[in-house]
Amino acid sequence: VRKPKVFLFDEPLSNLDAKLRVAMRAEISKLHRRLGATIIYVTHDQVEAMTLADRIVVLNDCRIEQVGTPMEVYTRPASRFVAGFVGSPAMNILKATLSGAGDAQQARLADGSVLPIRVPVSGLTEFDLGVRPEALIVVASGGDTEGTASVVERLGERTLVHVRLKDGHTVIAQDKGLSTLEPGQKVQLQFDRRALHVFGADGRAIRA
């Protein structure tokens, strides 16, 4: 078939080393633009999905969890499964209880931290609060919560910090690339209020 209308790819880059995989992603992307054909591309690699796809279909046990553009899936995950599957490191998920009403609503975390939040569901008292590492920032002082750095991963442009909270739960936060943090240090964390996600008991996202 010289000019197929559809290409079916099943993890074509999975056996390549990291450097060649990056180069081949770019080649496939250029090929896609040149041919203008539909490509159905199966992958477990989130980077491949985010960089190559026009639309992503996230499957869980043969069920479609969400369909959307890469950024829709990343910034507005439809379920707790999508939130944990798309993105590396995965989204932090914290147990929370809701108090107050209207503009006075607050989410209380297991470690005692309190965050203002808007949850437009009546009768909801307990939920899962999701926050990605880049929305949980290490600050010098005045943070929303604190803990102890257990692992510090220096990646050049950013630093990932595994922080053990007072309730024993560990989250992954982000610090600047030239971070001087070391394991064992106390850490103050600030939540980005604009990037919080709420998931109900059924695992589905609750939108404000």
PDB file of C-alpha atoms in Angstrom:
ATOM      1  CA  VAL A   1       0.000   0.000   0.000  1.00  0.00           C
ATOM      2  CA  ARG A   2       1.848   3.066  -1.227  1.00  0.00           C
ATOM      3  CA  LYS A   3      -0.377   5.798   0.177  1.00  0.00           C
ATOM      4  CA  PRO A   4      -2.323   4.439   3.151  1.00  0.00           C
ATOM      5  CA  LYS A   5      -4.876   6.695   4.794  1.00  0.00           C
ATOM      6  CA  VAL A   6      -4.216   5.232   8.257  1.00  0.00           C
ATOM      7  CA  PHE A   7      -1.034   4.053   9.979  1.00  0.00           C
ATOM      8  CA  LEU A   8      -1.225   1.718  12.982  1.00  0.00           C
ATOM      9  CA  PHE A   9       1.775   1.968  15.340  1.00  0.00           C
ATOM     10  CA  ASP A  10       2.157  -0.342  18.342  1.00  0.00           C
ATOM     11  CA  GLU A  11       4.925   0.987  20.629  1.00  0.00           C
ATOM     12  CA  PRO A  12       7.371   1.440  17.725  1.00  0.00           C
ATOM     13  CA  LEU A  13      10.088   3.092  19.826  1.00  0.00           C
ATOM     14  CA  SER A  14       9.975   0.877  22.915  1.00  0.00           C
ATOM     15  CA  ASN A  15      13.222  -1.018  22.137  1.00  0.00           C
ATOM     16  CA  LEU A  16      15.328   2.025  21.281  1.00  0.00           C
ATOM     17  CA  ASP A  17      17.797   3.691  23.619  1.00  0.00           C
ATOM     18  CA  ALA A  18      16.870   7.075  25.083  1.00  0.00           C
ATOM     19  CA  LYS A  19      18.839   9.256  22.622  1.00  0.00           C
ATOM     20  CA  LEU A  20      17.547   7.453  19.531  1.00  0.00           C
ATOM     21  CA  ARG A  21      13.994   7.511  20.899  1.00  0.00           C
ATOM     22  CA  VAL A  22      14.100  11.312  21.087  1.00  0.00           C
ATOM     23  CA  ALA A  23      15.387  11.552  17.515  1.00  0.00           C
ATOM     24  CA  MET A  24      12.757   9.137  16.196  1.00  0.00           C
ATOM     25  CA  ARG A  25       9.946  11.047  17.930  1.00  0.00           C
ATOM     26  CA  ALA A  26      10.945  14.091  15.919  1.00  0.00           C
ATOM     27  CA  GLU A  27      11.148  12.062  12.688  1.00  0.00           C
ATOM     28  CA  ILE A  28       7.678  10.580  13.202  1.00  0.00           C
ATOM     29  CA  SER A  29       6.264  14.021  13.952  1.00  0.00           C
ATOM     30  CA  LYS A  30       7.749  15.441  10.728  1.00  0.00           C
ATOM     31  CA  LEU A  31       6.524  12.418   8.766  1.00  0.00           C
ATOM     32  CA  HIS A  32       3.027  12.902  10.142  1.00  0.00           C
ATOM     33  CA  ARG A  33       2.931  16.542   9.041  1.00  0.00           C
ATOM     34  CA  ARG A  34       4.282  15.699   5.578  1.00  0.00           C
ATOM     35  CA  LEU A  35       1.954  12.791   4.839  1.00  0.00           C
ATOM     36  CA  GLY A  36      -1.165  14.210   6.451  1.00  0.00           C
ATOM     37  CA  ALA A  37      -2.388  10.685   7.211  1.00  0.00           C
ATOM     38  CA  THR A  38      -4.133   9.524  10.366  1.00  0.00           C
ATOM     39  CA  ILE A  39      -1.862   7.700  12.804  1.00  0.00           C
ATOM     40  CA  ILE A  40      -3.224   5.546  15.620  1.00  0.00           C
ATOM     41  CA  TYR A  41      -0.297   5.197  17.975  1.00  0.00           C
ATOM     42  CA  VAL A  42      -0.308   2.873  21.001  1.00  0.00           C
ATOM     43  CA  THR A  43       2.220   3.684  23.725  1.00  0.00           C
ATOM     44  CA  HIS A  44       2.843   3.470  27.457  1.00  0.00           C
ATOM     45  CA  ASP A  45       5.373   6.320  27.161  1.00  0.00           C
ATOM     46  CA  GLN A  46       3.757   9.529  28.379  1.00  0.00           C
ATOM     47  CA  VAL A  47       6.335  11.732  26.652  1.00  0.00           C
ATOM     48  CA  GLU A  48       5.567  10.105  23.304  1.00  0.00           C
ATOM     49  CA  ALA A  49       1.850  10.632  23.844  1.00  0.00           C
ATOM     50  CA  MET A  50       2.237  14.264  24.924  1.00  0.00           C
ATOM     51  CA  THR A  51       4.642  15.244  22.142  1.00  0.00           C
ATOM     52  CA  LEU A  52       3.202  13.324  19.176  1.00  0.00           C
ATOM     53  CA  ALA A  53      -0.562  13.294  19.684  1.00  0.00           C
ATOM     54  CA  ASP A  54      -3.223  15.697  18.476  1.00  0.00           C
ATOM     55  CA  ARG A  55      -5.673  13.816  20.689  1.00  0.00           C
ATOM     56  CA  ILE A  56      -5.006  11.278  23.432  1.00  0.00           C
ATOM     57  CA  VAL A  57      -7.284   8.413  24.436  1.00  0.00           C
ATOM     58  CA  VAL A  58      -6.423   7.166  27.939  1.00  0.00           C
ATOM     59  CA  LEU A  59      -7.434   3.530  28.492  1.00  0.00           C
ATOM     60  CA  ASN A  60      -7.820   1.755  31.834  1.00  0.00           C
ATOM     61  CA  ASP A  61      -8.777  -1.951  31.848  1.00  0.00           C
ATOM     62  CA  CYS A  62     -10.087  -1.595  28.276  1.00  0.00           C
ATOM     63  CA  ARG A  63     -12.281   1.359  29.264  1.00  0.00           C
ATOM     64  CA  ILE A  64     -11.841   4.885  27.947  1.00  0.00           C
ATOM     65  CA  GLU A  65     -11.097   7.177  30.883  1.00  0.00           C
ATOM     66  CA  GLN A  66     -10.630  10.396  28.903  1.00  0.00           C
ATOM     67  CA  VAL A  67     -10.270  11.751  25.367  1.00  0.00           C
ATOM     68  CA  GLY A  68      -8.702  15.135  24.763  1.00  0.00           C
ATOM     69  CA  THR A  69      -5.732  17.130  23.568  1.00  0.00           C
ATOM     70  CA  PRO A  70      -2.451  16.478  25.397  1.00  0.00           C
ATOM     71  CA  MET A  71      -2.782  19.660  27.453  1.00  0.00           C
ATOM     72  CA  GLU A  72      -6.447  19.004  28.278  1.00  0.00           C
ATOM     73  CA  VAL A  73      -5.558  15.572  29.599  1.00  0.00           C
ATOM     74  CA  TYR A  74      -2.619  16.971  31.568  1.00  0.00           C
ATOM     75  CA  THR A  75      -4.224  20.083  33.047  1.00  0.00           C
ATOM     76  CA  ARG A  76      -7.796  18.785  33.471  1.00  0.00           C
ATOM     77  CA  PRO A  77      -7.622  15.019  34.157  1.00  0.00           C
ATOM     78  CA  ALA A  78     -11.084  13.485  34.164  1.00  0.00           C
ATOM     79  CA  SER A  79     -10.278  10.960  36.885  1.00  0.00           C
ATOM     80  CA  ARG A  80      -7.808  10.056  39.595  1.00  0.00           C
ATOM     81  CA  PHE A  81      -6.443   7.321  37.297  1.00  0.00           C
ATOM     82  CA  VAL A  82      -5.661   9.802  34.503  1.00  0.00           C
ATOM     83  CA  ALA A  83      -4.104  12.199  37.013  1.00  0.00           C
ATOM     84  CA  GLY A  84      -1.764   9.485  38.266  1.00  0.00           C
ATOM     85  CA  PHE A  85      -1.005   8.004  34.850  1.00  0.00           C
ATOM     86  CA  VAL A  86      -0.250  11.118  32.796  1.00  0.00           C
ATOM     87  CA  GLY A  87       2.695  13.154  34.014  1.00  0.00           C
ATOM     88  CA  SER A  88       6.072  12.203  35.418  1.00  0.00           C
ATOM     89  CA  PRO A  89       6.383  12.294  38.355  1.00  0.00           C
ATOM     90  CA  ALA A  90       2.737  11.460  38.917  1.00  0.00           C
ATOM     91  CA  MET A  91       0.307  13.872  40.530  1.00  0.00           C
ATOM     92  CA  ASN A  92       0.356  13.916  44.336  1.00  0.00           C
ATOM     93  CA  ILE A  93      -2.949  12.688  45.799  1.00  0.00           C
ATOM     94  CA  LEU A  94      -3.817  13.737  49.365  1.00  0.00           C
ATOM     95  CA  LYS A  95      -6.833  12.870  51.504  1.00  0.00           C
ATOM     96  CA  ALA A  96      -8.835  15.928  52.509  1.00  0.00           C
ATOM     97  CA  THR A  97     -12.016  16.929  54.316  1.00  0.00           C
ATOM     98  CA  LEU A  98     -14.189  19.887  53.374  1.00  0.00           C
ATOM     99  CA  SER A  99     -15.513  22.501  55.757  1.00  0.00           C
ATOM    100  CA  GLY A 100     -17.299  25.825  55.359  1.00  0.00           C
ATOM    101  CA  ALA A 101     -19.433  26.985  52.447  1.00  0.00           C
ATOM    102  CA  GLY A 102     -19.171  29.374  49.511  1.00  0.00           C
ATOM    103  CA  ASP A 103     -16.122  31.612  49.655  1.00  0.00           C
ATOM    104  CA  ALA A 104     -15.332  30.250  53.131  1.00  0.00           C
ATOM    105  CA  GLN A 105     -14.769  26.666  51.948  1.00  0.00           C
ATOM    106  CA  GLN A 106     -11.581  25.042  53.205  1.00  0.00           C
ATOM    107  CA  ALA A 107      -9.816  21.760  52.565  1.00  0.00           C
ATOM    108  CA  ARG A 108      -8.175  20.271  55.647  1.00  0.00           C
ATOM    109  CA  LEU A 109      -5.386  17.780  54.940  1.00  0.00           C
ATOM    110  CA  ALA A 110      -4.364  14.865  57.147  1.00  0.00           C
ATOM    111  CA  ASP A 111      -1.265  16.723  58.361  1.00  0.00           C
ATOM    112  CA  GLY A 112      -3.413  19.592  59.654  1.00  0.00           C
ATOM    113  CA  SER A 113      -2.819  21.984  56.749  1.00  0.00           C
ATOM    114  CA  VAL A 114      -5.771  24.107  55.637  1.00  0.00           C
ATOM    115  CA  LEU A 115      -6.281  25.435  52.089  1.00  0.00           C
ATOM    116  CA  PRO A 116      -9.030  27.675  50.695  1.00  0.00           C
ATOM    117  CA  ILE A 117     -10.803  25.829  47.886  1.00  0.00           C
ATOM    118  CA  ARG A 118     -14.030  25.893  45.867  1.00  0.00           C
ATOM    119  CA  VAL A 119     -15.906  22.574  45.522  1.00  0.00           C
ATOM    120  CA  PRO A 120     -19.319  22.982  43.824  1.00  0.00           C
ATOM    121  CA  VAL A 121     -20.879  19.794  45.208  1.00  0.00           C
ATOM    122  CA  SER A 122     -23.347  19.814  48.080  1.00  0.00           C
ATOM    123  CA  GLY A 123     -22.973  17.201  50.792  1.00  0.00           C
ATOM    124  CA  LEU A 124     -19.342  16.426  49.984  1.00  0.00           C
ATOM    125  CA  THR A 125     -17.224  16.077  53.130  1.00  0.00           C
ATOM    126  CA  GLU A 126     -14.275  13.895  52.090  1.00  0.00           C
ATOM    127  CA  PHE A 127     -12.359  13.880  48.817  1.00  0.00           C
ATOM    128  CA  ASP A 128      -8.934  13.409  47.244  1.00  0.00           C
ATOM    129  CA  LEU A 129      -6.947  16.565  46.556  1.00  0.00           C
ATOM    130  CA  GLY A 130      -4.557  16.361  43.599  1.00  0.00           C
ATOM    131  CA  VAL A 131      -1.563  18.619  42.990  1.00  0.00           C
ATOM    132  CA  ARG A 132       1.248  18.119  40.484  1.00  0.00           C
ATOM    133  CA  PRO A 133       4.868  18.490  41.657  1.00  0.00           C
ATOM    134  CA  GLU A 134       5.304  21.744  39.698  1.00  0.00           C
ATOM    135  CA  ALA A 135       2.300  23.197  41.571  1.00  0.00           C
ATOM    136  CA  LEU A 136       3.769  22.281  44.971  1.00  0.00           C
ATOM    137  CA  ILE A 137       6.677  24.670  45.338  1.00  0.00           C
ATOM    138  CA  VAL A 138       9.471  24.795  47.891  1.00  0.00           C
ATOM    139  CA  VAL A 139       9.520  28.241  49.552  1.00  0.00           C
ATOM    140  CA  ALA A 140      11.829  29.820  52.093  1.00  0.00           C
ATOM    141  CA  SER A 141       9.047  30.653  54.561  1.00  0.00           C
ATOM    142  CA  GLY A 142       5.308  31.118  54.944  1.00  0.00           C
ATOM    143  CA  GLY A 143       4.362  27.860  53.231  1.00  0.00           C
ATOM    144  CA  ASP A 144       1.026  26.060  53.486  1.00  0.00           C
ATOM    145  CA  THR A 145       2.626  22.978  55.021  1.00  0.00           C
ATOM    146  CA  GLU A 146       6.021  21.638  55.967  1.00  0.00           C
ATOM    147  CA  GLY A 147       7.921  18.387  56.104  1.00  0.00           C
ATOM    148  CA  THR A 148      11.342  16.803  55.824  1.00  0.00           C
ATOM    149  CA  ALA A 149      13.214  16.234  52.568  1.00  0.00           C
ATOM    150  CA  SER A 150      13.918  12.518  52.176  1.00  0.00           C
ATOM    151  CA  VAL A 151      15.202  12.449  48.576  1.00  0.00           C
ATOM    152  CA  VAL A 152      16.555  15.311  46.443  1.00  0.00           C
ATOM    153  CA  GLU A 153      16.709  14.730  42.669  1.00  0.00           C
ATOM    154  CA  ARG A 154      18.729  17.370  40.797  1.00  0.00           C
ATOM    155  CA  LEU A 155      17.667  17.427  37.141  1.00  0.00           C
ATOM    156  CA  GLY A 156      19.497  20.558  36.011  1.00  0.00           C
ATOM    157  CA  GLU A 157      16.619  22.857  35.081  1.00  0.00           C
ATOM    158  CA  ARG A 158      14.658  21.881  38.186  1.00  0.00           C
ATOM    159  CA  THR A 159      14.999  19.901  41.397  1.00  0.00           C
ATOM    160  CA  LEU A 160      12.446  17.358  42.577  1.00  0.00           C
ATOM    161  CA  VAL A 161      12.172  17.004  46.343  1.00  0.00           C
ATOM    162  CA  HIS A 162      10.486  14.042  48.033  1.00  0.00           C
ATOM    163  CA  VAL A 163       9.024  15.502  51.227  1.00  0.00           C
ATOM    164  CA  ARG A 164       7.732  13.488  54.151  1.00  0.00           C
ATOM    165  CA  LEU A 165       4.842  15.391  55.721  1.00  0.00           C
ATOM    166  CA  LYS A 166       3.962  15.418  59.416  1.00  0.00           C
ATOM    167  CA  ASP A 167       1.301  12.735  58.888  1.00  0.00           C
ATOM    168  CA  GLY A 168       3.878  10.397  57.330  1.00  0.00           C
ATOM    169  CA  HIS A 169       2.635  10.859  53.759  1.00  0.00           C
ATOM    170  CA  THR A 170       5.304  11.591  51.132  1.00  0.00           C
ATOM    171  CA  VAL A 171       4.756  14.092  48.309  1.00  0.00           C
ATOM    172  CA  ILE A 172       6.995  15.230  45.467  1.00  0.00           C
ATOM    173  CA  ALA A 173       7.537  18.985  45.211  1.00  0.00           C
ATOM    174  CA  GLN A 174       9.597  21.173  42.923  1.00  0.00           C
ATOM    175  CA  ASP A 175      12.465  23.532  43.707  1.00  0.00           C
ATOM    176  CA  LYS A 176      14.690  25.672  41.507  1.00  0.00           C
ATOM    177  CA  GLY A 177      17.374  24.020  39.412  1.00  0.00           C
ATOM    178  CA  LEU A 178      20.260  25.245  41.560  1.00  0.00           C
ATOM    179  CA  SER A 179      18.650  24.133  44.798  1.00  0.00           C
ATOM    180  CA  THR A 180      20.898  23.736  47.814  1.00  0.00           C
ATOM    181  CA  LEU A 181      18.488  21.436  49.667  1.00  0.00           C
ATOM    182  CA  GLU A 182      19.841  18.240  51.160  1.00  0.00           C
ATOM    183  CA  PRO A 183      18.056  15.149  52.521  1.00  0.00           C
ATOM    184  CA  GLY A 184      17.081  15.616  56.157  1.00  0.00           C
ATOM    185  CA  GLN A 185      16.373  19.342  55.892  1.00  0.00           C
ATOM    186  CA  LYS A 186      13.048  20.872  56.912  1.00  0.00           C
ATOM    187  CA  VAL A 187      11.061  22.103  53.898  1.00  0.00           C
ATOM    188  CA  GLN A 188       8.237  24.646  53.525  1.00  0.00           C
ATOM    189  CA  LEU A 189       5.767  23.921  50.689  1.00  0.00           C
ATOM    190  CA  GLN A 190       3.364  26.295  48.936  1.00  0.00           C
ATOM    191  CA  PHE A 191       0.344  24.999  46.979  1.00  0.00           C
ATOM    192  CA  ASP A 192      -0.549  26.731  43.707  1.00  0.00           C
ATOM    193  CA  ARG A 193      -4.258  27.409  44.363  1.00  0.00           C
ATOM    194  CA  ARG A 194      -4.962  27.634  40.619  1.00  0.00           C
ATOM    195  CA  ALA A 195      -3.738  24.094  39.980  1.00  0.00           C
ATOM    196  CA  LEU A 196      -5.599  22.015  42.579  1.00  0.00           C
ATOM    197  CA  HIS A 197      -7.735  19.043  41.512  1.00  0.00           C
ATOM    198  CA  VAL A 198     -10.633  17.461  43.413  1.00  0.00           C
ATOM    199  CA  PHE A 199     -11.645  13.811  42.986  1.00  0.00           C
ATOM    200  CA  GLY A 200     -14.730  12.256  44.537  1.00  0.00           C
ATOM    201  CA  ALA A 201     -15.183   8.821  46.080  1.00  0.00           C
ATOM    202  CA  ASP A 202     -15.781   7.319  42.620  1.00  0.00           C
ATOM    203  CA  GLY A 203     -12.430   8.641  41.408  1.00  0.00           C
ATOM    204  CA  ARG A 204     -13.987  11.117  38.954  1.00  0.00           C
ATOM    205  CA  ALA A 205     -12.896  14.750  38.853  1.00  0.00           C
ATOM    206  CA  ILE A 206     -15.143  17.405  40.403  1.00  0.00           C
ATOM    207  CA  ARG A 207     -14.899  20.696  38.545  1.00  0.00           C
ATOM    208  CA  ALA A 208     -15.233  24.119  40.127  1.00  0.00           C
TER     209      ALA A 208
END
